[in-house]
Amino acid sequence: MQKIRITDITLRERELDSASGLSFKEQIEIAKILEKLHVDVIETGFLKDEQVGTITVRTIAGFLKNSVLCVPVGLDRDAIDKAWKALSGAAHPRINLVVPTSAIQMEYVHHTKPAAMLERIEELSAYCVSLCPDVEFSAEDATRSESEFLHKAVAAAIKSGVKTVTLCDSAGEILPQEITNLISQLRKEVPECSDITLAFQCKDELGLATANALSAVSAGITHLKTTCGGIGNALSLEELIHTLRVREDALGICFEVNATGLQRSCKQIERLMGMNRTGKSVFSHTVGSPETEDNLAKEELTVDSDLLVIRRRVEKLGYDLEEKDLEQVYRQFHRLASKKKVDNRDLEAIIAESTQQVSPTYQLVHYVINSGNSIAATACIKVRINREDEVRQTVSTGDGPIDAAFLTIEQLLGRHFELDDFQIQAVTEGREAMGDALVKLRHNGKLYSGHGLSTDIIGASINAYLNAVNKIVYEEKES
């Protein structure tokens, strides 16, 4: 029996079908459900927002053990690099190079002539193959393409090392007999098709998606693309599996999708996608939903707050975090939010503690503080400079012990930093309470946070200041 493989493109079609899109957590939950259904390939949306998209794909990759994780890309080498960066940790990664092959899309949408498009297909297919072991080539609007060009495009992609070729009925207007003829002619003119997997993706504009899929299978297609609930007017996973299950013996085919749990799983996915509902997402805010500044300021941080909510709050607090740092902050936030209500102060402490943990250039050796209501506050601080194996000590006065300590550090370093914010908070009770100090320094327009913890609040403040300075110095060395 011929095995029919299923690619689910629900995540991709939902992104195209809805302006609000899906939240970070909704996408993760949908991917988990599809994995449990034994769907062969799970395809995400295009990575429009590199930071959030990359973290989302990486997180999904961490959960998938059997299903292939696929990310679609267009005619853009940078987009391919970003997709591979997100996918590289997946157990079974795939890049889907989506290319228009009809004259109307090539010339009027992409402003590219057929000859130039063929060159791009060969060039970018080869580049994708050089990065990822599993590459798919999708001929967008294949059913309305000139036959000669379509054959050349498919041949060029296969020559470059592509393992899967998908023919797309983007308009949804093809008839069952026409798709059979299209595939038969392609296999005849491009004999290399026998060495790769042929897939079919179709729309249901005429109510013929399932019939077209069966015709494609009869013509040699072994891979079909579907969505839960037929979202985006695509081929419905439920309808297809029902038909295949009823007629699998007559068709001589088999599939691995768990038909028993399909209806329940698809209903779960529909609830997650918010189909037939209005208002807020079940998992708080959705990616791309408009929020005013006032709403962002009042937005409560809860255990269900998704990655985008945390990113917006972090940016509102003035931080510009790298992708890996934002991911770490989100994980730490989620752990804390499961135990208590998290406010901005907690989030800033997480940022200070979790982001850019670097090898310290400056380490505190000891400090002495003299202060009183009848003398000027004086700080004597000694630090070790690790890269030079040197110890420096300086004394300075200031307007209070904290000010004296910070001015002393500046003299030791021979540099001045703009103090954006300084906060102190007791984290335990009693006379021996632990003090938590947070220092934010601004350098070259960017905010750096330092975190210090000690029973001596002045010691905590000095360590927090040095922690922020070490991050500035580290980034300067890296750049």
CSV table of N, CA, C and O in Angstrom, one decimal, residues 24 27 43 45 99 169-170 231 233 242 260 264 268 272 276 357 361 379 388 407 418 422 434 443:
chain,number,residue,atom,x,y,z
A,24,PHE,N,2.0,33.4,21.1
A,24,PHE,CA,3.2,32.5,21.3
A,24,PHE,C,2.7,31.1,21.8
A,24,PHE,O,3.0,30.1,21.3
A,27,GLN,N,0.5,29.0,19.5
A,27,GLN,CA,1.2,28.2,18.5
A,27,GLN,C,1.9,27.0,19.0
A,27,GLN,O,1.9,25.9,18.4
A,43,GLU,N,4.1,22.8,9.5
A,43,GLU,CA,4.7,24.0,8.8
A,43,GLU,C,4.2,25.3,9.5
A,43,GLU,O,3.0,25.5,9.7
A,45,GLY,N,4.3,29.7,10.1
A,45,GLY,CA,4.2,30.8,9.2
A,45,GLY,C,5.5,31.4,8.8
A,45,GLY,O,6.6,30.9,9.3
A,99,VAL,N,8.0,29.7,-4.2
A,99,VAL,CA,8.4,30.6,-5.4
A,99,VAL,C,7.2,30.6,-6.4
A,99,VAL,O,6.6,29.6,-6.7
A,169,ASP,N,-2.3,24.7,-6.0
A,169,ASP,CA,-3.5,25.2,-6.7
A,169,ASP,C,-3.9,26.5,-5.9
A,169,ASP,O,-4.9,26.4,-5.1
A,170,SER,N,-3.2,27.6,-6.1
A,170,SER,CA,-3.4,28.8,-5.2
A,170,SER,C,-4.8,29.4,-5.5
A,170,SER,O,-5.3,30.0,-4.5
A,231,ILE,N,-9.2,25.9,7.5
A,231,ILE,CA,-8.9,27.3,7.6
A,231,ILE,C,-8.1,27.8,6.4
A,231,ILE,O,-7.3,27.1,5.8
A,233,ASN,N,-9.5,28.4,3.7
A,233,ASN,CA,-10.2,27.7,2.6
A,233,ASN,C,-9.3,26.6,1.9
A,233,ASN,O,-9.4,26.3,0.7
A,242,HIS,N,-11.2,11.5,6.8
A,242,HIS,CA,-12.4,10.7,6.8
A,242,HIS,C,-12.6,10.0,5.5
A,242,HIS,O,-12.9,8.8,5.4
A,260,THR,N,-8.7,8.3,15.1
A,260,THR,CA,-9.6,8.2,16.3
A,260,THR,C,-9.7,9.5,17.1
A,260,THR,O,-10.8,9.9,17.5
A,264,ARG,N,-11.6,15.3,18.1
A,264,ARG,CA,-11.4,16.0,19.4
A,264,ARG,C,-10.2,17.0,19.3
A,264,ARG,O,-10.3,18.1,19.8
A,268,GLN,N,-10.0,21.1,19.7
A,268,GLN,CA,-9.1,21.8,20.5
A,268,GLN,C,-8.4,23.0,19.8
A,268,GLN,O,-8.2,24.1,20.3
A,272,LEU,N,-8.3,27.1,20.3
A,272,LEU,CA,-7.1,27.8,20.4
A,272,LEU,C,-7.0,29.0,19.4
A,272,LEU,O,-6.5,30.0,19.7
A,276,ASN,N,-15.1,31.1,15.7
A,276,ASN,CA,-16.4,31.3,16.1
A,276,ASN,C,-16.5,31.9,17.5
A,276,ASN,O,-17.3,31.7,18.3
A,357,GLN,N,24.9,37.1,31.2
A,357,GLN,CA,25.7,36.7,32.3
A,357,GLN,C,27.1,36.5,31.7
A,357,GLN,O,27.5,35.5,31.1
A,361,THR,N,34.8,41.7,34.2
A,361,THR,CA,36.0,42.3,34.0
A,361,THR,C,36.5,43.0,35.4
A,361,THR,O,37.7,42.9,35.7
A,379,ALA,N,33.8,57.0,50.4
A,379,ALA,CA,33.9,55.6,50.0
A,379,ALA,C,35.3,55.2,49.6
A,379,ALA,O,35.9,56.0,48.8
A,388,GLU,N,43.6,42.3,33.3
A,388,GLU,CA,45.0,42.8,33.5
A,388,GLU,C,45.7,42.3,34.8
A,388,GLU,O,46.8,42.6,35.1
A,407,LEU,N,30.6,57.3,42.6
A,407,LEU,CA,31.6,58.2,42.1
A,407,LEU,C,33.0,57.6,42.3
A,407,LEU,O,33.9,57.8,41.4
A,418,GLU,N,25.9,57.3,32.6
A,418,GLU,CA,24.7,57.9,33.0
A,418,GLU,C,23.9,57.0,33.9
A,418,GLU,O,23.5,55.9,33.4
A,422,PHE,N,18.0,53.8,40.0
A,422,PHE,CA,18.6,53.0,41.1
A,422,PHE,C,17.5,52.7,42.0
A,422,PHE,O,16.7,53.5,42.5
A,434,MET,N,17.8,40.5,53.6
A,434,MET,CA,18.6,40.6,52.4
A,434,MET,C,18.1,41.8,51.5
A,434,MET,O,16.9,42.0,51.4
A,443,HIS,N,24.3,53.8,28.2
A,443,HIS,CA,25.6,54.0,27.5
A,443,HIS,C,25.3,53.8,26.0
A,443,HIS,O,24.8,52.8,25.5
